[in-house]
Amino acid sequence: AQSVTQLGSHVSVSEGALVLLRCNYSSSVPPYLFWYVQYPNQGLQLLLKYTSAATLVKGINGFEAEFKKSETSFHLTKPSAHMSDAAEYFCAVTEGWNFVFGPGTRLSVLP
Amino acid sequence: DADVTQTPRNRITKTGKRIMLECSQTKGHDRMYWYRQDPGLGLRLIYYSFDVKDINKGEISDGYSVSRQAQAKFSLSLESAIPNQTALYFCATGGSEDTRYFGPGTRLTVL
């Protein structure tokens, strides 16, 4: 069965610094992969999705993620953090029709 | 108007009470899902429905039941609420295996 790990339940960065949120999955078969963002008191919003078209995926709000098959990873990055990026971020992969979610990483952005 | 709506947004109840959480969608999708979010555990699937006549248990269905009243409506019930059902509940829809659209969530507290 597929599983998703996100290293670091809480990540803090300074405003303007690089954001790096890590995601690894367990299956050797590249599924669809996703990053979702959850702002306070809101539902999950899709940031970006990997569907095998390109290994570097660009999403909304300046985020991007790179799929690395050899490392079974799909890390999320943003070159310069903004205060509005403070939220919880979830990595997810598909297993057939089902979505398997990681435990989430809470991102804090310090002024 | 939001594509996926959930009512209520917040609910506090007592142990043993019956609770119903409602979800409506305007996206025209056949597939609907109920998830539970707990800190550090990500989202876990409670029930899912691929059309009005199709209801299936997810990984954590014990203590829950659902009703698919129409293509657009999918309700989750807790027949006799218990404190460990305190969580954030999300409804989602999907038109295919690689999409999920989430509602804003219902925060449920069972005392």
PDB file of C-alpha atoms in Angstrom:
ATOM      1  CA  ALA A   1       0.000   0.000   0.000  1.00  0.00           C
ATOM      2  CA  GLN A   2       1.048   3.517  -0.738  1.00  0.00           C
ATOM      3  CA  SER A   3       2.243   5.776   2.066  1.00  0.00           C
ATOM      4  CA  VAL A   4       3.364   9.398   2.146  1.00  0.00           C
ATOM      5  CA  THR A   5       5.830  10.980   4.529  1.00  0.00           C
ATOM      6  CA  GLN A   6       6.445  14.671   5.044  1.00  0.00           C
ATOM      7  CA  LEU A   7       9.638  15.481   6.904  1.00  0.00           C
ATOM      8  CA  GLY A   8       8.984  18.121   9.524  1.00  0.00           C
ATOM      9  CA  SER A   9       5.556  18.697  10.995  1.00  0.00           C
ATOM     10  CA  HIS A  10       6.437  22.372  11.429  1.00  0.00           C
ATOM     11  CA  VAL A  11       8.797  24.478   9.331  1.00  0.00           C
ATOM     12  CA  SER A  12       9.673  28.115  10.054  1.00  0.00           C
ATOM     13  CA  VAL A  13      11.306  30.440   7.548  1.00  0.00           C
ATOM     14  CA  SER A  14      11.980  34.147   7.439  1.00  0.00           C
ATOM     15  CA  GLU A  15      10.114  36.342   5.000  1.00  0.00           C
ATOM     16  CA  GLY A  16      12.050  36.363   1.740  1.00  0.00           C
ATOM     17  CA  ALA A  17      13.832  33.075   2.448  1.00  0.00           C
ATOM     18  CA  LEU A  18      13.615  29.861   0.466  1.00  0.00           C
ATOM     19  CA  VAL A  19      10.737  27.545   1.304  1.00  0.00           C
ATOM     20  CA  LEU A  20      11.430  23.802   1.067  1.00  0.00           C
ATOM     21  CA  LEU A  21       8.793  21.303   2.152  1.00  0.00           C
ATOM     22  CA  ARG A  22       9.667  17.641   1.748  1.00  0.00           C
ATOM     23  CA  CYS A  23       7.493  14.795   0.538  1.00  0.00           C
ATOM     24  CA  ASN A  24       8.388  11.174  -0.108  1.00  0.00           C
ATOM     25  CA  TYR A  25       6.111   8.369  -1.218  1.00  0.00           C
ATOM     26  CA  SER A  26       6.555   4.648  -0.981  1.00  0.00           C
ATOM     27  CA  SER A  27       5.392   3.182  -4.286  1.00  0.00           C
ATOM     28  CA  SER A  28       7.875   2.420  -7.043  1.00  0.00           C
ATOM     29  CA  VAL A  29       5.250   3.212  -9.690  1.00  0.00           C
ATOM     30  CA  PRO A  30       4.939   6.947 -10.340  1.00  0.00           C
ATOM     31  CA  PRO A  31       1.360   7.860  -9.516  1.00  0.00           C
ATOM     32  CA  TYR A  32      -0.224  11.251  -9.723  1.00  0.00           C
ATOM     33  CA  LEU A  33       1.202  13.532  -7.025  1.00  0.00           C
ATOM     34  CA  PHE A  34      -0.253  16.662  -5.519  1.00  0.00           C
ATOM     35  CA  TRP A  35       0.456  19.465  -3.129  1.00  0.00           C
ATOM     36  CA  TYR A  36      -2.493  21.056  -1.358  1.00  0.00           C
ATOM     37  CA  VAL A  37      -2.517  24.120   0.894  1.00  0.00           C
ATOM     38  CA  GLN A  38      -4.887  24.717   3.785  1.00  0.00           C
ATOM     39  CA  TYR A  39      -5.244  28.264   5.083  1.00  0.00           C
ATOM     40  CA  PRO A  40      -6.787  28.763   8.532  1.00  0.00           C
ATOM     41  CA  ASN A  41     -10.494  27.926   8.633  1.00  0.00           C
ATOM     42  CA  GLN A  42     -10.526  26.898   4.995  1.00  0.00           C
ATOM     43  CA  GLY A  43     -10.601  23.720   2.975  1.00  0.00           C
ATOM     44  CA  LEU A  44      -7.755  22.270   0.962  1.00  0.00           C
ATOM     45  CA  GLN A  45      -6.782  24.130  -2.185  1.00  0.00           C
ATOM     46  CA  LEU A  46      -4.757  22.540  -4.971  1.00  0.00           C
ATOM     47  CA  LEU A  47      -1.305  24.108  -5.351  1.00  0.00           C
ATOM     48  CA  LEU A  48      -0.005  21.873  -8.106  1.00  0.00           C
ATOM     49  CA  LYS A  49      -0.291  18.426  -9.631  1.00  0.00           C
ATOM     50  CA  TYR A  50       2.177  16.061 -11.294  1.00  0.00           C
ATOM     51  CA  THR A  51       0.732  13.943 -14.083  1.00  0.00           C
ATOM     52  CA  SER A  52       3.925  12.675 -15.792  1.00  0.00           C
ATOM     53  CA  ALA A  53       4.016  15.441 -18.411  1.00  0.00           C
ATOM     54  CA  ALA A  54       7.048  17.154 -16.859  1.00  0.00           C
ATOM     55  CA  THR A  55       9.124  16.483 -13.782  1.00  0.00           C
ATOM     56  CA  LEU A  56       9.189  20.144 -12.731  1.00  0.00           C
ATOM     57  CA  VAL A  57       5.678  21.307 -12.001  1.00  0.00           C
ATOM     58  CA  LYS A  58       4.749  24.943 -11.522  1.00  0.00           C
ATOM     59  CA  GLY A  59       1.801  25.828  -9.364  1.00  0.00           C
ATOM     60  CA  ILE A  60      -0.006  28.833  -8.028  1.00  0.00           C
ATOM     61  CA  ASN A  61       1.479  31.573  -5.831  1.00  0.00           C
ATOM     62  CA  GLY A  62       5.048  30.971  -7.069  1.00  0.00           C
ATOM     63  CA  PHE A  63       5.340  27.405  -5.797  1.00  0.00           C
ATOM     64  CA  GLU A  64       6.873  24.577  -7.767  1.00  0.00           C
ATOM     65  CA  ALA A  65       7.710  20.933  -7.139  1.00  0.00           C
ATOM     66  CA  GLU A  66      10.121  18.511  -8.736  1.00  0.00           C
ATOM     67  CA  PHE A  67       9.307  14.849  -9.189  1.00  0.00           C
ATOM     68  CA  LYS A  68      12.354  12.605  -8.714  1.00  0.00           C
ATOM     69  CA  LYS A  69      11.536   8.988  -9.458  1.00  0.00           C
ATOM     70  CA  SER A  70      14.863   7.635  -8.217  1.00  0.00           C
ATOM     71  CA  GLU A  71      14.318   9.294  -4.840  1.00  0.00           C
ATOM     72  CA  THR A  72      10.509   8.755  -4.751  1.00  0.00           C
ATOM     73  CA  SER A  73      10.270  12.408  -3.795  1.00  0.00           C
ATOM     74  CA  PHE A  74       8.120  15.382  -4.697  1.00  0.00           C
ATOM     75  CA  HIS A  75       9.482  18.307  -2.695  1.00  0.00           C
ATOM     76  CA  LEU A  76       7.757  21.699  -2.780  1.00  0.00           C
ATOM     77  CA  THR A  77       9.764  24.903  -3.104  1.00  0.00           C
ATOM     78  CA  LYS A  78       9.286  28.627  -3.354  1.00  0.00           C
ATOM     79  CA  PRO A  79      12.259  30.963  -3.819  1.00  0.00           C
ATOM     80  CA  SER A  80      11.039  33.729  -1.534  1.00  0.00           C
ATOM     81  CA  ALA A  81       8.547  33.244   1.293  1.00  0.00           C
ATOM     82  CA  HIS A  82       5.764  35.729   1.858  1.00  0.00           C
ATOM     83  CA  MET A  83       3.776  36.216   5.031  1.00  0.00           C
ATOM     84  CA  SER A  84       0.674  35.042   3.191  1.00  0.00           C
ATOM     85  CA  ASP A  85       2.297  31.615   2.640  1.00  0.00           C
ATOM     86  CA  ALA A  86       1.771  30.701   6.295  1.00  0.00           C
ATOM     87  CA  ALA A  87      -0.518  27.683   6.168  1.00  0.00           C
ATOM     88  CA  GLU A  88      -0.547  23.899   6.358  1.00  0.00           C
ATOM     89  CA  TYR A  89       0.659  21.988   3.339  1.00  0.00           C
ATOM     90  CA  PHE A  90      -0.305  18.451   2.408  1.00  0.00           C
ATOM     91  CA  CYS A  91       1.351  16.149  -0.078  1.00  0.00           C
ATOM     92  CA  ALA A  92      -0.870  13.471  -1.623  1.00  0.00           C
ATOM     93  CA  VAL A  93      -0.492  10.650  -4.121  1.00  0.00           C
ATOM     94  CA  THR A  94      -2.985   8.514  -5.929  1.00  0.00           C
ATOM     95  CA  GLU A  95      -3.338   4.798  -5.419  1.00  0.00           C
ATOM     96  CA  GLY A  96      -5.801   3.735  -8.085  1.00  0.00           C
ATOM     97  CA  TRP A  97      -8.838   5.980  -7.555  1.00  0.00           C
ATOM     98  CA  ASN A  98      -7.877   6.766  -3.951  1.00  0.00           C
ATOM     99  CA  PHE A  99      -5.838   9.663  -2.600  1.00  0.00           C
ATOM    100  CA  VAL A 100      -3.279   8.960   0.121  1.00  0.00           C
ATOM    101  CA  PHE A 101      -2.359  12.051   2.123  1.00  0.00           C
ATOM    102  CA  GLY A 102       0.744  12.835   4.084  1.00  0.00           C
ATOM    103  CA  PRO A 103       0.467  14.089   7.677  1.00  0.00           C
ATOM    104  CA  GLY A 104       0.977  17.713   6.707  1.00  0.00           C
ATOM    105  CA  THR A 105       3.598  20.389   7.364  1.00  0.00           C
ATOM    106  CA  ARG A 106       2.709  23.653   9.012  1.00  0.00           C
ATOM    107  CA  LEU A 107       4.681  26.550   7.531  1.00  0.00           C
ATOM    108  CA  SER A 108       5.317  29.643   9.628  1.00  0.00           C
ATOM    109  CA  VAL A 109       6.781  32.758   8.028  1.00  0.00           C
ATOM    110  CA  LEU A 110       8.645  35.079  10.372  1.00  0.00           C
ATOM    111  CA  PRO A 111       8.895  38.822   9.705  1.00  0.00           C
TER     112      PRO A 111
ATOM    113  CA  ASP B   1     -20.841  30.803  -4.741  1.00  0.00           C
ATOM    114  CA  ALA B   2     -18.629  27.991  -3.465  1.00  0.00           C
ATOM    115  CA  ASP B   3     -18.588  24.776  -5.478  1.00  0.00           C
ATOM    116  CA  VAL B   4     -18.642  22.542  -2.379  1.00  0.00           C
ATOM    117  CA  THR B   5     -20.466  23.685   0.729  1.00  0.00           C
ATOM    118  CA  GLN B   6     -20.674  22.105   4.163  1.00  0.00           C
ATOM    119  CA  THR B   7     -23.058  22.741   7.027  1.00  0.00           C
ATOM    120  CA  PRO B   8     -22.611  23.389   9.846  1.00  0.00           C
ATOM    121  CA  ARG B   9     -19.127  24.932   9.866  1.00  0.00           C
ATOM    122  CA  ASN B  10     -18.750  24.412  13.585  1.00  0.00           C
ATOM    123  CA  ARG B  11     -20.591  22.131  15.981  1.00  0.00           C
ATOM    124  CA  ILE B  12     -20.212  21.318  19.639  1.00  0.00           C
ATOM    125  CA  THR B  13     -22.161  18.366  20.924  1.00  0.00           C
ATOM    126  CA  LYS B  14     -22.255  15.912  23.806  1.00  0.00           C
ATOM    127  CA  THR B  15     -21.338  12.256  23.992  1.00  0.00           C
ATOM    128  CA  GLY B  16     -24.142  10.008  22.759  1.00  0.00           C
ATOM    129  CA  LYS B  17     -25.868  12.591  20.582  1.00  0.00           C
ATOM    130  CA  ARG B  18     -26.683  11.943  16.923  1.00  0.00           C
ATOM    131  CA  ILE B  19     -25.054  14.400  14.550  1.00  0.00           C
ATOM    132  CA  MET B  20     -25.465  14.950  10.821  1.00  0.00           C
ATOM    133  CA  LEU B  21     -22.999  16.850   8.682  1.00  0.00           C
ATOM    134  CA  GLU B  22     -24.215  17.928   5.271  1.00  0.00           C
ATOM    135  CA  CYS B  23     -22.409  18.481   2.000  1.00  0.00           C
ATOM    136  CA  SER B  24     -23.653  19.938  -1.261  1.00  0.00           C
ATOM    137  CA  GLN B  25     -21.834  20.468  -4.538  1.00  0.00           C
ATOM    138  CA  THR B  26     -22.556  22.377  -7.714  1.00  0.00           C
ATOM    139  CA  LYS B  27     -19.751  20.900  -9.819  1.00  0.00           C
ATOM    140  CA  GLY B  28     -21.913  18.146 -11.266  1.00  0.00           C
ATOM    141  CA  HIS B  29     -19.520  15.414 -10.169  1.00  0.00           C
ATOM    142  CA  ASP B  30     -20.663  11.863  -9.543  1.00  0.00           C
ATOM    143  CA  ARG B  31     -17.941  11.083  -7.012  1.00  0.00           C
ATOM    144  CA  MET B  32     -18.177  12.384  -3.448  1.00  0.00           C
ATOM    145  CA  TYR B  33     -16.047  11.691  -0.399  1.00  0.00           C
ATOM    146  CA  TRP B  34     -15.961  12.287   3.353  1.00  0.00           C
ATOM    147  CA  TYR B  35     -12.602  12.733   5.081  1.00  0.00           C
ATOM    148  CA  ARG B  36     -11.526  13.271   8.643  1.00  0.00           C
ATOM    149  CA  GLN B  37      -8.499  15.422   9.514  1.00  0.00           C
ATOM    150  CA  ASP B  38      -6.599  14.993  12.761  1.00  0.00           C
ATOM    151  CA  PRO B  39      -3.355  16.790  13.653  1.00  0.00           C
ATOM    152  CA  GLY B  40      -0.348  14.802  12.475  1.00  0.00           C
ATOM    153  CA  LEU B  41      -2.459  12.249  10.620  1.00  0.00           C
ATOM    154  CA  GLY B  42      -3.403  14.093   7.458  1.00  0.00           C
ATOM    155  CA  LEU B  43      -6.763  13.272   5.875  1.00  0.00           C
ATOM    156  CA  ARG B  44      -8.286   9.841   6.211  1.00  0.00           C
ATOM    157  CA  LEU B  45     -11.168   8.544   4.127  1.00  0.00           C
ATOM    158  CA  ILE B  46     -14.392   7.733   5.972  1.00  0.00           C
ATOM    159  CA  TYR B  47     -16.851   6.935   3.162  1.00  0.00           C
ATOM    160  CA  TYR B  48     -17.047   7.440  -0.570  1.00  0.00           C
ATOM    161  CA  SER B  49     -19.707   7.309  -3.264  1.00  0.00           C
ATOM    162  CA  PHE B  50     -19.156   7.011  -7.007  1.00  0.00           C
ATOM    163  CA  ASP B  51     -22.803   7.668  -7.832  1.00  0.00           C
ATOM    164  CA  VAL B  52     -26.157   7.949  -6.090  1.00  0.00           C
ATOM    165  CA  LYS B  53     -26.603   4.181  -5.752  1.00  0.00           C
ATOM    166  CA  ASP B  54     -23.008   3.441  -4.795  1.00  0.00           C
ATOM    167  CA  ILE B  55     -21.827   3.797  -1.175  1.00  0.00           C
ATOM    168  CA  ASN B  56     -18.552   2.380   0.103  1.00  0.00           C
ATOM    169  CA  LYS B  57     -16.682   2.310   3.390  1.00  0.00           C
ATOM    170  CA  GLY B  58     -13.296   3.947   3.632  1.00  0.00           C
ATOM    171  CA  GLU B  59     -10.462   3.178   6.007  1.00  0.00           C
ATOM    172  CA  ILE B  60     -12.121   4.580   9.147  1.00  0.00           C
ATOM    173  CA  SER B  61     -15.885   4.042   8.737  1.00  0.00           C
ATOM    174  CA  ASP B  62     -16.636   2.603  12.194  1.00  0.00           C
ATOM    175  CA  GLY B  63     -19.045   4.852  14.092  1.00  0.00           C
ATOM    176  CA  TYR B  64     -20.140   6.701  10.944  1.00  0.00           C
ATOM    177  CA  SER B  65     -22.843   6.300   8.317  1.00  0.00           C
ATOM    178  CA  VAL B  66     -23.668   8.222   5.148  1.00  0.00           C
ATOM    179  CA  SER B  67     -26.563   9.007   2.872  1.00  0.00           C
ATOM    180  CA  ARG B  68     -26.359  10.061  -0.775  1.00  0.00           C
ATOM    181  CA  GLN B  69     -29.654  11.881  -1.240  1.00  0.00           C
ATOM    182  CA  ALA B  70     -28.896  13.097  -4.757  1.00  0.00           C
ATOM    183  CA  GLN B  71     -25.944  13.564  -7.058  1.00  0.00           C
ATOM    184  CA  ALA B  72     -25.274  16.885  -5.360  1.00  0.00           C
ATOM    185  CA  LYS B  73     -25.801  15.891  -1.719  1.00  0.00           C
ATOM    186  CA  PHE B  74     -23.838  13.568   0.548  1.00  0.00           C
ATOM    187  CA  SER B  75     -24.435  13.537   4.319  1.00  0.00           C
ATOM    188  CA  LEU B  76     -22.323  12.063   7.095  1.00  0.00           C
ATOM    189  CA  SER B  77     -23.915  10.915  10.356  1.00  0.00           C
ATOM    190  CA  LEU B  78     -22.495  10.057  13.719  1.00  0.00           C
ATOM    191  CA  GLU B  79     -25.168   7.862  15.305  1.00  0.00           C
ATOM    192  CA  SER B  80     -23.810   8.206  18.835  1.00  0.00           C
ATOM    193  CA  ALA B  81     -20.979  10.693  19.030  1.00  0.00           C
ATOM    194  CA  ILE B  82     -17.937   9.993  21.199  1.00  0.00           C
ATOM    195  CA  PRO B  83     -15.078  12.334  22.194  1.00  0.00           C
ATOM    196  CA  ASN B  84     -12.495  10.697  19.903  1.00  0.00           C
ATOM    197  CA  GLN B  85     -14.645  11.759  16.940  1.00  0.00           C
ATOM    198  CA  THR B  86     -13.641  15.330  17.674  1.00  0.00           C
ATOM    199  CA  ALA B  87     -11.958  16.389  14.433  1.00  0.00           C
ATOM    200  CA  LEU B  88     -12.173  18.486  11.296  1.00  0.00           C
ATOM    201  CA  TYR B  89     -14.387  16.873   8.653  1.00  0.00           C
ATOM    202  CA  PHE B  90     -14.102  17.558   4.941  1.00  0.00           C
ATOM    203  CA  CYS B  91     -16.371  16.699   2.082  1.00  0.00           C
ATOM    204  CA  ALA B  92     -14.857  16.470  -1.391  1.00  0.00           C
ATOM    205  CA  THR B  93     -15.986  15.821  -4.937  1.00  0.00           C
ATOM    206  CA  GLY B  94     -14.116  14.507  -7.932  1.00  0.00           C
ATOM    207  CA  GLY B  95     -14.914  14.108 -11.573  1.00  0.00           C
ATOM    208  CA  SER B  96     -12.111  11.639 -12.145  1.00  0.00           C
ATOM    209  CA  GLU B  97      -9.473   9.667 -10.288  1.00  0.00           C
ATOM    210  CA  ASP B  98      -6.971  12.518 -10.273  1.00  0.00           C
ATOM    211  CA  THR B  99      -9.129  15.344  -8.951  1.00  0.00           C
ATOM    212  CA  ARG B 100     -10.536  16.355  -5.606  1.00  0.00           C
ATOM    213  CA  TYR B 101     -12.365  19.563  -4.751  1.00  0.00           C
ATOM    214  CA  PHE B 102     -12.752  20.166  -1.049  1.00  0.00           C
ATOM    215  CA  GLY B 103     -15.377  21.934   0.984  1.00  0.00           C
ATOM    216  CA  PRO B 104     -14.450  24.404   3.740  1.00  0.00           C
ATOM    217  CA  GLY B 105     -14.737  21.802   6.493  1.00  0.00           C
ATOM    218  CA  THR B 106     -16.804  21.253   9.627  1.00  0.00           C
ATOM    219  CA  ARG B 107     -15.096  21.504  12.986  1.00  0.00           C
ATOM    220  CA  LEU B 108     -16.813  19.031  15.327  1.00  0.00           C
ATOM    221  CA  THR B 109     -16.216  18.909  19.060  1.00  0.00           C
ATOM    222  CA  VAL B 110     -17.704  16.086  21.124  1.00  0.00           C
ATOM    223  CA  LEU B 111     -17.694  16.743  24.856  1.00  0.00           C
TER     224      LEU B 111
END
